Amino acid sequence: MSSLLRSLTDEVRPDYRLFAIASVVDGQLVGSAVEGEMEPPDGRIAAGHDGLIIQTAYSDGYVHTVHNRFERWDGPPPVDDWEGLWAGQLSLRSGLIGVVAWATGYSHDMEFDLGKADNTWSTRVSTKILRTEQEPGFPHAFARIELYKIQFWI
């Protein structure tokens, strides 16, 4: 059975319902997901060299915060009841990844250390949406929270 080696939970405020996960080199996000080489996804996720672009589930016209959990495993993680969005191979030139709203000029705050550079990772992205009743006078963001789990293993 596989073991979780490290994890980090962070949040991002998507731009145009999109956020990107990419390699960090010399403190800068790099790769097709952040350098304009990739189009936004037709569905929920687009994968390219050095990163992913993820489209959030909601577009009600409000800006909301998305919560991400990055996990590094020593083998395939167990399958759970989260909705699977994408699974595949992701080549990353750096051992560090960051997350940013998908728009030129935004900086990243979080860096997650995968522990190995220049590697192709098995990757799985899944989501869960937490819902409560809408309370009059409060934003929809309090009634609906988007969670994303991004798992990596060799």
mmCIF file of N, CA and C in Angstrom, residues 37-107:
data_model
loop_
_atom_site.group_PDB
_atom_site.id
_atom_site.type_symbol
_atom_site.label_atom_id
_atom_site.label_comp_id
_atom_site.label_asym_id
_atom_site.label_seq_id
_atom_site.Cartn_x
_atom_site.Cartn_y
_atom_site.Cartn_z
ATOM 1 N N GLU A 37 1.341 29.227 -24.248
ATOM 2 C CA GLU A 37 1.474 28.195 -25.278
ATOM 3 C C GLU A 37 0.298 27.223 -25.292
ATOM 4 N N MET A 38 -0.540 27.284 -24.263
ATOM 5 C CA MET A 38 -1.673 26.363 -24.134
ATOM 6 C C MET A 38 -2.968 27.143 -24.155
ATOM 7 N N GLU A 39 -3.942 26.599 -24.856
ATOM 8 C CA GLU A 39 -5.280 27.175 -24.832
ATOM 9 C C GLU A 39 -5.996 26.683 -23.574
ATOM 10 N N PRO A 40 -6.975 27.459 -23.090
ATOM 11 C CA PRO A 40 -7.783 26.961 -21.970
ATOM 12 C C PRO A 40 -8.472 25.664 -22.360
ATOM 13 N N PRO A 41 -8.816 24.858 -21.379
ATOM 14 C CA PRO A 41 -9.418 23.553 -21.686
ATOM 15 C C PRO A 41 -10.808 23.666 -22.302
ATOM 16 N N ASP A 42 -11.129 22.696 -23.184
ATOM 17 C CA ASP A 42 -12.495 22.573 -23.691
ATOM 18 C C ASP A 42 -13.389 22.021 -22.589
ATOM 19 N N GLY A 43 -12.824 21.146 -21.794
ATOM 20 C CA GLY A 43 -13.555 20.566 -20.671
ATOM 21 C C GLY A 43 -13.096 21.219 -19.388
ATOM 22 N N ARG A 44 -12.605 20.423 -18.467
ATOM 23 C CA ARG A 44 -12.190 20.952 -17.172
ATOM 24 C C ARG A 44 -10.688 21.092 -17.015
ATOM 25 N N ILE A 45 -9.886 20.279 -17.787
ATOM 26 C CA ILE A 45 -8.436 20.314 -17.601
ATOM 27 C C ILE A 45 -7.730 20.232 -18.944
ATOM 28 N N ALA A 46 -6.662 21.021 -19.074
ATOM 29 C CA ALA A 46 -5.745 20.909 -20.206
ATOM 30 C C ALA A 46 -4.361 20.627 -19.626
ATOM 31 N N ALA A 47 -3.675 19.647 -20.205
ATOM 32 C CA ALA A 47 -2.338 19.283 -19.744
ATOM 33 C C ALA A 47 -1.339 19.607 -20.839
ATOM 34 N N GLY A 48 -0.194 20.109 -20.459
ATOM 35 C CA GLY A 48 0.859 20.426 -21.411
ATOM 36 C C GLY A 48 2.210 20.224 -20.783
ATOM 37 N N HIS A 49 3.239 20.709 -21.466
ATOM 38 C CA HIS A 49 4.594 20.596 -20.931
ATOM 39 C C HIS A 49 4.716 21.492 -19.705
ATOM 40 N N ASP A 50 5.103 20.931 -18.610
ATOM 41 C CA ASP A 50 5.343 21.655 -17.361
ATOM 42 C C ASP A 50 4.098 22.176 -16.669
ATOM 43 N N GLY A 51 2.918 21.648 -16.962
ATOM 44 C CA GLY A 51 1.799 22.114 -16.165
ATOM 45 C C GLY A 51 0.412 21.767 -16.646
ATOM 46 N N LEU A 52 -0.555 22.245 -15.877
ATOM 47 C CA LEU A 52 -1.985 22.011 -16.107
ATOM 48 C C LEU A 52 -2.732 23.340 -16.032
ATOM 49 N N ILE A 53 -3.820 23.434 -16.782
ATOM 50 C CA ILE A 53 -4.776 24.525 -16.608
ATOM 51 C C ILE A 53 -6.090 23.858 -16.201
ATOM 52 N N ILE A 54 -6.665 24.338 -15.107
ATOM 53 C CA ILE A 54 -7.890 23.750 -14.574
ATOM 54 C C ILE A 54 -8.999 24.797 -14.603
ATOM 55 N N GLN A 55 -10.158 24.379 -15.092
ATOM 56 C CA GLN A 55 -11.329 25.250 -15.111
ATOM 57 C C GLN A 55 -12.231 24.890 -13.946
ATOM 58 N N THR A 56 -12.645 25.892 -13.188
ATOM 59 C CA THR A 56 -13.503 25.650 -12.039
ATOM 60 C C THR A 56 -14.907 25.254 -12.492
ATOM 61 N N ALA A 57 -15.681 24.753 -11.576
ATOM 62 C CA ALA A 57 -17.012 24.252 -11.907
ATOM 63 C C ALA A 57 -18.049 25.356 -12.067
ATOM 64 N N TYR A 58 -17.834 26.494 -11.427
ATOM 65 C CA TYR A 58 -18.877 27.509 -11.396
ATOM 66 C C TYR A 58 -18.482 28.783 -12.121
ATOM 67 N N SER A 59 -19.478 29.419 -12.716
ATOM 68 C CA SER A 59 -19.263 30.694 -13.413
ATOM 69 C C SER A 59 -20.443 31.621 -13.166
ATOM 70 N N ASP A 60 -20.839 31.739 -11.933
ATOM 71 C CA ASP A 60 -22.009 32.547 -11.589
ATOM 72 C C ASP A 60 -21.744 34.042 -11.669
ATOM 73 N N GLY A 61 -20.573 34.436 -12.131
ATOM 74 C CA GLY A 61 -20.253 35.845 -12.205
ATOM 75 C C GLY A 61 -19.599 36.379 -10.942
ATOM 76 N N TYR A 62 -19.351 35.534 -9.972
ATOM 77 C CA TYR A 62 -18.645 35.992 -8.779
ATOM 78 C C TYR A 62 -17.256 35.364 -8.740
ATOM 79 N N VAL A 63 -16.353 36.085 -8.112
ATOM 80 C CA VAL A 63 -15.001 35.564 -7.932
ATOM 81 C C VAL A 63 -15.001 34.768 -6.640
ATOM 82 N N HIS A 64 -14.463 33.581 -6.694
ATOM 83 C CA HIS A 64 -14.430 32.759 -5.504
ATOM 84 C C HIS A 64 -13.043 32.152 -5.326
ATOM 85 N N THR A 65 -12.832 31.628 -4.155
ATOM 86 C CA THR A 65 -11.556 31.002 -3.832
ATOM 87 C C THR A 65 -11.687 29.502 -3.989
ATOM 88 N N VAL A 66 -10.683 28.907 -4.610
ATOM 89 C CA VAL A 66 -10.603 27.459 -4.791
ATOM 90 C C VAL A 66 -9.505 26.949 -3.865
ATOM 91 N N HIS A 67 -9.768 25.849 -3.209
ATOM 92 C CA HIS A 67 -8.804 25.267 -2.277
ATOM 93 C C HIS A 67 -8.172 24.038 -2.918
ATOM 94 N N ASN A 68 -6.846 23.996 -2.903
ATOM 95 C CA ASN A 68 -6.076 22.911 -3.524
ATOM 96 C C ASN A 68 -5.266 22.173 -2.473
ATOM 97 N N ARG A 69 -5.197 20.867 -2.634
ATOM 98 C CA ARG A 69 -4.307 20.045 -1.800
ATOM 99 C C ARG A 69 -3.373 19.307 -2.742
ATOM 100 N N PHE A 70 -2.103 19.548 -2.584
ATOM 101 C CA PHE A 70 -1.071 18.875 -3.372
ATOM 102 C C PHE A 70 -0.502 17.745 -2.530
ATOM 103 N N GLU A 71 -0.369 16.565 -3.145
ATOM 104 C CA GLU A 71 0.116 15.395 -2.424
ATOM 105 C C GLU A 71 1.208 14.698 -3.224
ATOM 106 N N ARG A 72 2.266 14.278 -2.538
ATOM 107 C CA ARG A 72 3.340 13.466 -3.126
ATOM 108 C C ARG A 72 3.281 12.111 -2.458
ATOM 109 N N TRP A 73 3.103 11.053 -3.274
ATOM 110 C CA TRP A 73 2.974 9.683 -2.790
ATOM 111 C C TRP A 73 4.169 8.853 -3.245
ATOM 112 N N ASP A 74 4.432 7.744 -2.550
ATOM 113 C CA ASP A 74 5.516 6.842 -2.961
ATOM 114 C C ASP A 74 5.033 5.775 -3.944
ATOM 115 N N GLY A 75 3.772 5.825 -4.322
ATOM 116 C CA GLY A 75 3.162 4.920 -5.293
ATOM 117 C C GLY A 75 1.751 5.413 -5.566
ATOM 118 N N PRO A 76 0.984 4.667 -6.342
ATOM 119 C CA PRO A 76 -0.378 5.118 -6.635
ATOM 120 C C PRO A 76 -1.205 5.295 -5.360
ATOM 121 N N PRO A 77 -1.802 6.478 -5.169
ATOM 122 C CA PRO A 77 -2.636 6.688 -3.979
ATOM 123 C C PRO A 77 -3.937 5.899 -4.077
ATOM 124 N N PRO A 78 -4.537 5.602 -2.947
ATOM 125 C CA PRO A 78 -5.811 4.880 -2.987
ATOM 126 C C PRO A 78 -6.891 5.732 -3.656
ATOM 127 N N VAL A 79 -7.816 5.075 -4.307
ATOM 128 C CA VAL A 79 -8.931 5.755 -4.949
ATOM 129 C C VAL A 79 -9.975 6.065 -3.875
ATOM 130 N N ASP A 80 -10.548 7.262 -3.951
ATOM 131 C CA ASP A 80 -11.563 7.655 -2.981
ATOM 132 C C ASP A 80 -12.839 8.089 -3.705
ATOM 133 N N ASP A 81 -13.748 8.711 -2.997
ATOM 134 C CA ASP A 81 -15.037 9.068 -3.589
ATOM 135 C C ASP A 81 -15.065 10.448 -4.245
ATOM 136 N N TRP A 82 -13.906 11.083 -4.411
ATOM 137 C CA TRP A 82 -13.848 12.364 -5.101
ATOM 138 C C TRP A 82 -14.095 12.149 -6.591
ATOM 139 N N GLU A 83 -14.601 13.177 -7.276
ATOM 140 C CA GLU A 83 -14.826 13.100 -8.715
ATOM 141 C C GLU A 83 -13.490 13.209 -9.449
ATOM 142 N N GLY A 84 -13.147 12.184 -10.217
ATOM 143 C CA GLY A 84 -11.913 12.207 -10.990
ATOM 144 C C GLY A 84 -12.055 13.112 -12.209
ATOM 145 N N LEU A 85 -11.128 14.052 -12.371
ATOM 146 C CA LEU A 85 -11.161 14.966 -13.509
ATOM 147 C C LEU A 85 -10.137 14.604 -14.570
ATOM 148 N N TRP A 86 -8.960 14.146 -14.141
ATOM 149 C CA TRP A 86 -7.897 13.854 -15.094
ATOM 150 C C TRP A 86 -6.869 12.963 -14.420
ATOM 151 N N ALA A 87 -6.308 12.048 -15.196
ATOM 152 C CA ALA A 87 -5.187 11.223 -14.744
ATOM 153 C C ALA A 87 -4.284 11.035 -15.949
ATOM 154 N N GLY A 88 -2.986 11.133 -15.737
ATOM 155 C CA GLY A 88 -2.052 10.969 -16.839
ATOM 156 C C GLY A 88 -0.630 11.226 -16.397
ATOM 157 N N GLN A 89 0.232 11.388 -17.382
ATOM 158 C CA GLN A 89 1.648 11.651 -17.142
ATOM 159 C C GLN A 89 1.914 13.143 -17.320
ATOM 160 N N LEU A 90 2.664 13.727 -16.397
ATOM 161 C CA LEU A 90 2.983 15.142 -16.448
ATOM 162 C C LEU A 90 4.496 15.306 -16.308
ATOM 163 N N SER A 91 5.130 15.849 -17.347
ATOM 164 C CA SER A 91 6.579 16.103 -17.313
ATOM 165 C C SER A 91 6.827 17.462 -16.694
ATOM 166 N N LEU A 92 7.651 17.480 -15.652
ATOM 167 C CA LEU A 92 7.987 18.719 -14.959
ATOM 168 C C LEU A 92 9.499 18.870 -14.912
ATOM 169 N N ARG A 93 9.993 20.021 -15.342
ATOM 170 C CA ARG A 93 11.450 20.219 -15.346
ATOM 171 C C ARG A 93 12.004 20.552 -13.971
ATOM 172 N N SER A 94 11.132 21.000 -13.085
ATOM 173 C CA SER A 94 11.558 21.399 -11.749
ATOM 174 C C SER A 94 10.962 20.458 -10.714
ATOM 175 N N GLY A 95 11.584 20.386 -9.581
ATOM 176 C CA GLY A 95 11.032 19.636 -8.468
ATOM 177 C C GLY A 95 10.046 20.469 -7.660
ATOM 178 N N LEU A 96 9.886 21.743 -8.041
ATOM 179 C CA LEU A 96 8.944 22.638 -7.374
ATOM 180 C C LEU A 96 7.793 22.953 -8.318
ATOM 181 N N ILE A 97 6.582 23.011 -7.781
ATOM 182 C CA ILE A 97 5.444 23.470 -8.569
ATOM 183 C C ILE A 97 4.758 24.602 -7.815
ATOM 184 N N GLY A 98 4.075 25.453 -8.576
ATOM 185 C CA GLY A 98 3.317 26.552 -7.997
ATOM 186 C C GLY A 98 1.940 26.606 -8.629
ATOM 187 N N VAL A 99 1.061 27.383 -8.029
ATOM 188 C CA VAL A 99 -0.295 27.557 -8.556
ATOM 189 C C VAL A 99 -0.580 29.046 -8.660
ATOM 190 N N VAL A 100 -1.306 29.419 -9.725
ATOM 191 C CA VAL A 100 -1.572 30.833 -9.977
ATOM 192 C C VAL A 100 -2.876 30.974 -10.748
ATOM 193 N N ALA A 101 -3.549 32.097 -10.555
ATOM 194 C CA ALA A 101 -4.706 32.412 -11.395
ATOM 195 C C ALA A 101 -4.209 32.482 -12.830
ATOM 196 N N TRP A 102 -5.010 31.979 -13.768
ATOM 197 C CA TRP A 102 -4.570 31.883 -15.154
ATOM 198 C C TRP A 102 -4.725 33.229 -15.847
ATOM 199 N N ALA A 103 -3.722 34.053 -15.697
ATOM 200 C CA ALA A 103 -3.669 35.343 -16.392
ATOM 201 C C ALA A 103 -2.234 35.838 -16.310
ATOM 202 N N THR A 104 -1.772 36.423 -17.374
ATOM 203 C CA THR A 104 -0.402 36.917 -17.414
ATOM 204 C C THR A 104 -0.193 37.978 -16.343
ATOM 205 N N GLY A 105 0.934 37.913 -15.697
ATOM 206 C CA GLY A 105 1.302 38.935 -14.745
ATOM 207 C C GLY A 105 1.030 38.618 -13.291
ATOM 208 N N TYR A 106 0.256 37.596 -13.005
ATOM 209 C CA TYR A 106 0.024 37.238 -11.615
ATOM 210 C C TYR A 106 1.229 36.490 -11.067
ATOM 211 N N SER A 107 1.518 36.728 -9.794
ATOM 212 C CA SER A 107 2.620 35.995 -9.169
ATOM 213 C C SER A 107 2.043 34.850 -8.341
#
